[in-house]
Tab-separated table of C-alpha atoms in Angstrom:
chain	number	residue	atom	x	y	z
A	1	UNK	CA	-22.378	96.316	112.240
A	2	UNK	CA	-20.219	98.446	110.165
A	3	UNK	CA	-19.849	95.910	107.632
A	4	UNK	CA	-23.532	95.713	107.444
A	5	UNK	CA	-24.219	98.732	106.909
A	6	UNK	CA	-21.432	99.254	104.214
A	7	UNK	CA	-23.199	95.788	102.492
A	8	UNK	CA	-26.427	97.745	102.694
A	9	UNK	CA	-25.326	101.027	100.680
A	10	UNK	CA	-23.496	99.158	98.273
A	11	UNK	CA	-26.443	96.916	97.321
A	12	UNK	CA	-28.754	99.642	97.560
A	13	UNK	CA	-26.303	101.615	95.196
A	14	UNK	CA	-25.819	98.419	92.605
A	15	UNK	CA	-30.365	98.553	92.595
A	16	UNK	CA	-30.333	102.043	92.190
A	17	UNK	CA	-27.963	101.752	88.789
A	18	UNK	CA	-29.965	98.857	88.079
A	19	UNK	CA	-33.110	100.780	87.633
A	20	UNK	CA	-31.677	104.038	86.109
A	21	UNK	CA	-29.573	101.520	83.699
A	22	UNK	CA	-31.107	102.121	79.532
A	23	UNK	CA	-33.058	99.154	78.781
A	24	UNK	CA	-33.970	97.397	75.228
A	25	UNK	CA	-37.600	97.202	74.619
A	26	UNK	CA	-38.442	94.688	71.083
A	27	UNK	CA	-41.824	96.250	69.540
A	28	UNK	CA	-42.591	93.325	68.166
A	29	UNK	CA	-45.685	92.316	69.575
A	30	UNK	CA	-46.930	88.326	69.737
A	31	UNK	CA	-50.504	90.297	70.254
A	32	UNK	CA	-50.733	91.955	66.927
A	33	UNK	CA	-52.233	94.688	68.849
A	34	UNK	CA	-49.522	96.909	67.607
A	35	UNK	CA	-50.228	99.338	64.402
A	36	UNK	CA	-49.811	102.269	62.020
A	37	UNK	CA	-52.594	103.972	60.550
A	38	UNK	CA	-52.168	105.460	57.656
A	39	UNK	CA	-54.924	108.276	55.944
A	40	UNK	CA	-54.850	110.592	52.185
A	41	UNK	CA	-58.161	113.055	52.466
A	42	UNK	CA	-58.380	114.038	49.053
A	43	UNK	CA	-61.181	115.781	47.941
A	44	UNK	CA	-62.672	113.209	45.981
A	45	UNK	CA	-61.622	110.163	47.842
A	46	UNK	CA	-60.882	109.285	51.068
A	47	UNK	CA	-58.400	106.288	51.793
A	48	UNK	CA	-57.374	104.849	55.165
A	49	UNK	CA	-55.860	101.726	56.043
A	50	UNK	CA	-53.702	100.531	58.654
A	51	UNK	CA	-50.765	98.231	58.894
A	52	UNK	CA	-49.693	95.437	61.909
A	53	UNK	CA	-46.795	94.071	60.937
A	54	UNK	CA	-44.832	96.385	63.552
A	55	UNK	CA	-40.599	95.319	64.813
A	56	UNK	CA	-38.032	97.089	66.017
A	57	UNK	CA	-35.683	97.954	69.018
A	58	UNK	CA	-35.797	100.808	70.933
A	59	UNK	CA	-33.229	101.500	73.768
A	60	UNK	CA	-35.268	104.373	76.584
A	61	UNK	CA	-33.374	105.274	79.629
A	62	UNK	CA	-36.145	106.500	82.287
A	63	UNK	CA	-33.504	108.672	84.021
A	64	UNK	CA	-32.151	109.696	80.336
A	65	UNK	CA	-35.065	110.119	77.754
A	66	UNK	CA	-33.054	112.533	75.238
A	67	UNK	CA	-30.333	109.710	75.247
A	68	UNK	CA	-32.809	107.621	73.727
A	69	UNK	CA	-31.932	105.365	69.955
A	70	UNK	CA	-33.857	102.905	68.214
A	71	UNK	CA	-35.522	101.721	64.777
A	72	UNK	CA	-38.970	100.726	64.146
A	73	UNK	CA	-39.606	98.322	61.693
A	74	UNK	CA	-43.119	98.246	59.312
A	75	UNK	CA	-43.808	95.165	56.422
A	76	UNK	CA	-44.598	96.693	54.267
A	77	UNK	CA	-47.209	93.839	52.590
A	78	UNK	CA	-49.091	93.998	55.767
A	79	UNK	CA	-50.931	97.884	55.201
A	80	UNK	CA	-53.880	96.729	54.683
A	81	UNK	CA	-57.387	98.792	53.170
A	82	UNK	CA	-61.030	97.572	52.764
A	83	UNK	CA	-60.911	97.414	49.310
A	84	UNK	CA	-59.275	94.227	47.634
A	85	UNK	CA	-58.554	95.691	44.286
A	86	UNK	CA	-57.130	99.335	46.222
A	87	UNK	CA	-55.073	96.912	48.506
A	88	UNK	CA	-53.623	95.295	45.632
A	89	UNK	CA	-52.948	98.174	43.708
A	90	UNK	CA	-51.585	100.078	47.070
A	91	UNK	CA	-48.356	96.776	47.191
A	92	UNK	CA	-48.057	97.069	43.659
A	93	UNK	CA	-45.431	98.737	41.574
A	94	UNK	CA	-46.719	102.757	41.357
A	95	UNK	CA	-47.465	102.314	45.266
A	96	UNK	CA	-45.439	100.301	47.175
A	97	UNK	CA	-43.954	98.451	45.399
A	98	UNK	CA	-43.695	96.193	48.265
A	99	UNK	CA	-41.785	93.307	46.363
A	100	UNK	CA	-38.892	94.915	45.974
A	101	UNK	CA	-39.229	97.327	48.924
A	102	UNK	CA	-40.676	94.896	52.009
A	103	UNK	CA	-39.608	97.285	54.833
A	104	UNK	CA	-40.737	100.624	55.745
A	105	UNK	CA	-38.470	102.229	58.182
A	106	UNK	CA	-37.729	104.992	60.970
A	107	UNK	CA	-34.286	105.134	62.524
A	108	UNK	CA	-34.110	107.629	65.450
A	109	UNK	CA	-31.085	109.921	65.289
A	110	UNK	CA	-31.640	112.512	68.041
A	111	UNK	CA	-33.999	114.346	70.257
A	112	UNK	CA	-35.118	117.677	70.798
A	113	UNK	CA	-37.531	119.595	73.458
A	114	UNK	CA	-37.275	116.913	75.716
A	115	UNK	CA	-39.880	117.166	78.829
A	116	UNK	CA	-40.880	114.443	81.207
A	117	UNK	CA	-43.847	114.632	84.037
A	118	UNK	CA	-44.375	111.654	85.563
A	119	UNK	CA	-44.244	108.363	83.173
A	120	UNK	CA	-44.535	110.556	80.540
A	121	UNK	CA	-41.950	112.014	77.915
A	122	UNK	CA	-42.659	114.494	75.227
A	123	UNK	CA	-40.231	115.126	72.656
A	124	UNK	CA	-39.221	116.166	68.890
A	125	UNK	CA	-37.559	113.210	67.657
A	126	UNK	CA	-35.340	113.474	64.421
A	127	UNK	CA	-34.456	110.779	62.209
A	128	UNK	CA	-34.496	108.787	58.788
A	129	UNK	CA	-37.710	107.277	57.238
A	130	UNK	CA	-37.262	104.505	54.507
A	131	UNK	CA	-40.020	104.544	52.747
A	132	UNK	CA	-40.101	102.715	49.189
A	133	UNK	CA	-36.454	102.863	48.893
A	134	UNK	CA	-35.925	106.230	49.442
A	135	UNK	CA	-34.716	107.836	52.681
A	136	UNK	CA	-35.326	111.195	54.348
A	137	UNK	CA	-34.304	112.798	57.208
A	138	UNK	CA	-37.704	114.077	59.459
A	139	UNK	CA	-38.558	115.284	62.816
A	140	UNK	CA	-41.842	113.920	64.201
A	141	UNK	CA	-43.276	114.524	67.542
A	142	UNK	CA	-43.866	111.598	69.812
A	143	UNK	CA	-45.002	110.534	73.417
A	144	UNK	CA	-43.009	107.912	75.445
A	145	UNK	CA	-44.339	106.314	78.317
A	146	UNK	CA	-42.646	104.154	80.544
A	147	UNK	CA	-44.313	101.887	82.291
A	148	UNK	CA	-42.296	100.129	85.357
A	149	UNK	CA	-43.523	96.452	86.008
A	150	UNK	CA	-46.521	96.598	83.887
A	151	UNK	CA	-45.150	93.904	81.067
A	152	UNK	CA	-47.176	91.222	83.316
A	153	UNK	CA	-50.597	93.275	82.937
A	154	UNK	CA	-49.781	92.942	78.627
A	155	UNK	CA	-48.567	89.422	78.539
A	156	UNK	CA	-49.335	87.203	81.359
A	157	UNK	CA	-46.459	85.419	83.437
A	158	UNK	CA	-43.758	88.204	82.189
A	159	UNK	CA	-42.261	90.574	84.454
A	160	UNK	CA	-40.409	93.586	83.260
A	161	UNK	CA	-41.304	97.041	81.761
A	162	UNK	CA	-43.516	98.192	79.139
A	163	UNK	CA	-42.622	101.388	76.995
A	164	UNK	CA	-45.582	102.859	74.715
A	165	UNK	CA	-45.117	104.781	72.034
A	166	UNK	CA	-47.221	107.462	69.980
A	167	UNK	CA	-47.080	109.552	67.278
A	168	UNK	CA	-49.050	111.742	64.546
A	169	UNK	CA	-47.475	113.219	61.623
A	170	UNK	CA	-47.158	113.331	57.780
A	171	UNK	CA	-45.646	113.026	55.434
A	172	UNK	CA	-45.473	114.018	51.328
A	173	UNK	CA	-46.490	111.211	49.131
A	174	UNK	CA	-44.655	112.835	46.225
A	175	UNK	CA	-41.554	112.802	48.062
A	176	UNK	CA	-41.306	108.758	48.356
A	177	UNK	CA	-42.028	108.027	44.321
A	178	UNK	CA	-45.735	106.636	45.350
A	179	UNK	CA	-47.794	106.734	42.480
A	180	UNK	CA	-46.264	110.212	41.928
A	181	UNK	CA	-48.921	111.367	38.861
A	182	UNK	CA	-51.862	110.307	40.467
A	183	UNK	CA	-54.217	113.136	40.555
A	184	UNK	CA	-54.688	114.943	43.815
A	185	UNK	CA	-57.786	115.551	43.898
A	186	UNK	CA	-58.382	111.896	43.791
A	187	UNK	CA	-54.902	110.644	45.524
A	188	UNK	CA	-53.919	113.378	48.622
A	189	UNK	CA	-50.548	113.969	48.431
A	190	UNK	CA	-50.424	114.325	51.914
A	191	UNK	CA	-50.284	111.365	53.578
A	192	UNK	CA	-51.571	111.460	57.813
A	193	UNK	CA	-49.688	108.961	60.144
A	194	UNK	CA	-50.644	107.750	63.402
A	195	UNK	CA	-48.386	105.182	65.332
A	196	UNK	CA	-49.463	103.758	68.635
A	197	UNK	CA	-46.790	100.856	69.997
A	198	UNK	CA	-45.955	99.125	73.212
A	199	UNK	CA	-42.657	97.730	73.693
A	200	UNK	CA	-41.505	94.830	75.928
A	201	UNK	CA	-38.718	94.794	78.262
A	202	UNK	CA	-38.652	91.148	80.068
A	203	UNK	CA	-36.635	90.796	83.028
């Protein structure tokens, strides 16, 4: 009986580290449902677009959100806008440039004002955006939520965890080299992001 019970704890203890272990979730969805949308308000002209060609790793610990490390991965050939001639102007050389630059990037580095209530985690997250070759340090606020056994509900037949992601910021268009003497009040400068991701983490 003793044994038992010491067999018990000790698998109860190995499930409990289990759960509160980090996990790996790979944003890159066979869906395509993933996307960044992308917006310059100038007075003029209005452009908005969006892009789907989202990868990446991000390791979340439920237990341990502020712990949390990852990169997020854009193409950039596949922003995309309405108009055929803007969208080919937007990949070429003065924009883009997406030829020579095919990635657009954002490496997390650390966290800040971290708060959690219930599957949801707020926090400031700091790190380095790639963005036509050039690379700056940011902080952008973002919403986590983990979502325990819900990776069946996304993709059929799968079991394991989902992990959303969202975020709205912006950033300077002047500070990447895009099309840098474009007038502004054709061409914002500022340049609205919205990210809304769901990671996968099969078991």
């Amino acid at each position: 009986m003793k044994n038992t019970i010491i067999n018990l704890f000790a698998l109860t203890s190995l499930a409990s580290a289990a759960a509160a272990a980090p996990q790996d979730f790979d944003f890159k969805d066979p869906k395509g449902v993933n996307n960044a949308v992308f917006t310059l308000d100038a007075p003029l002209e209005a452009i908005s677009g969006s892009a789907n060609g989202v990868s990446g790793t991000v390791r979340f610990d439920p237990a341990d959100p502020a712990a949390t490390k990852g990169k997020i991965t854009v193409a950039a050939s596949s922003l995309h806008v309405p108009n055929p001639v803007m969208k080919e102007h937007l990949h070429g050389p003065q924009w883009l440039d997406t030829s020579r630059h095919p990635e657009i990037t954002f490496e997390a580095k650390s966290l800040a004002n971290v708060k959690t209530s219930g599957e949801n985690t707020t926090a400031d997250v700091t790190g380095t955006l790639t963005l036509k070759g050039v690379a700056r340090e940011i902080t952008v606020p973002v919403r986590f939520t983990y979502l325990k056994d819900k990776l069946g509900v996304r993709v059929p037949n799968q079991q394991g965890d989902l992990l959303v992601i969202r975020a709205n910021f912006s950033i300077k268009r002047s500070d990447y080299g895009i099309n840098p003497k474009a007038p502004t009040d054709k061409v914002a400068d500022t340049i609205e992001l919205s990210l809304s991701i769901a990671g996968a983490a099969p078991r």
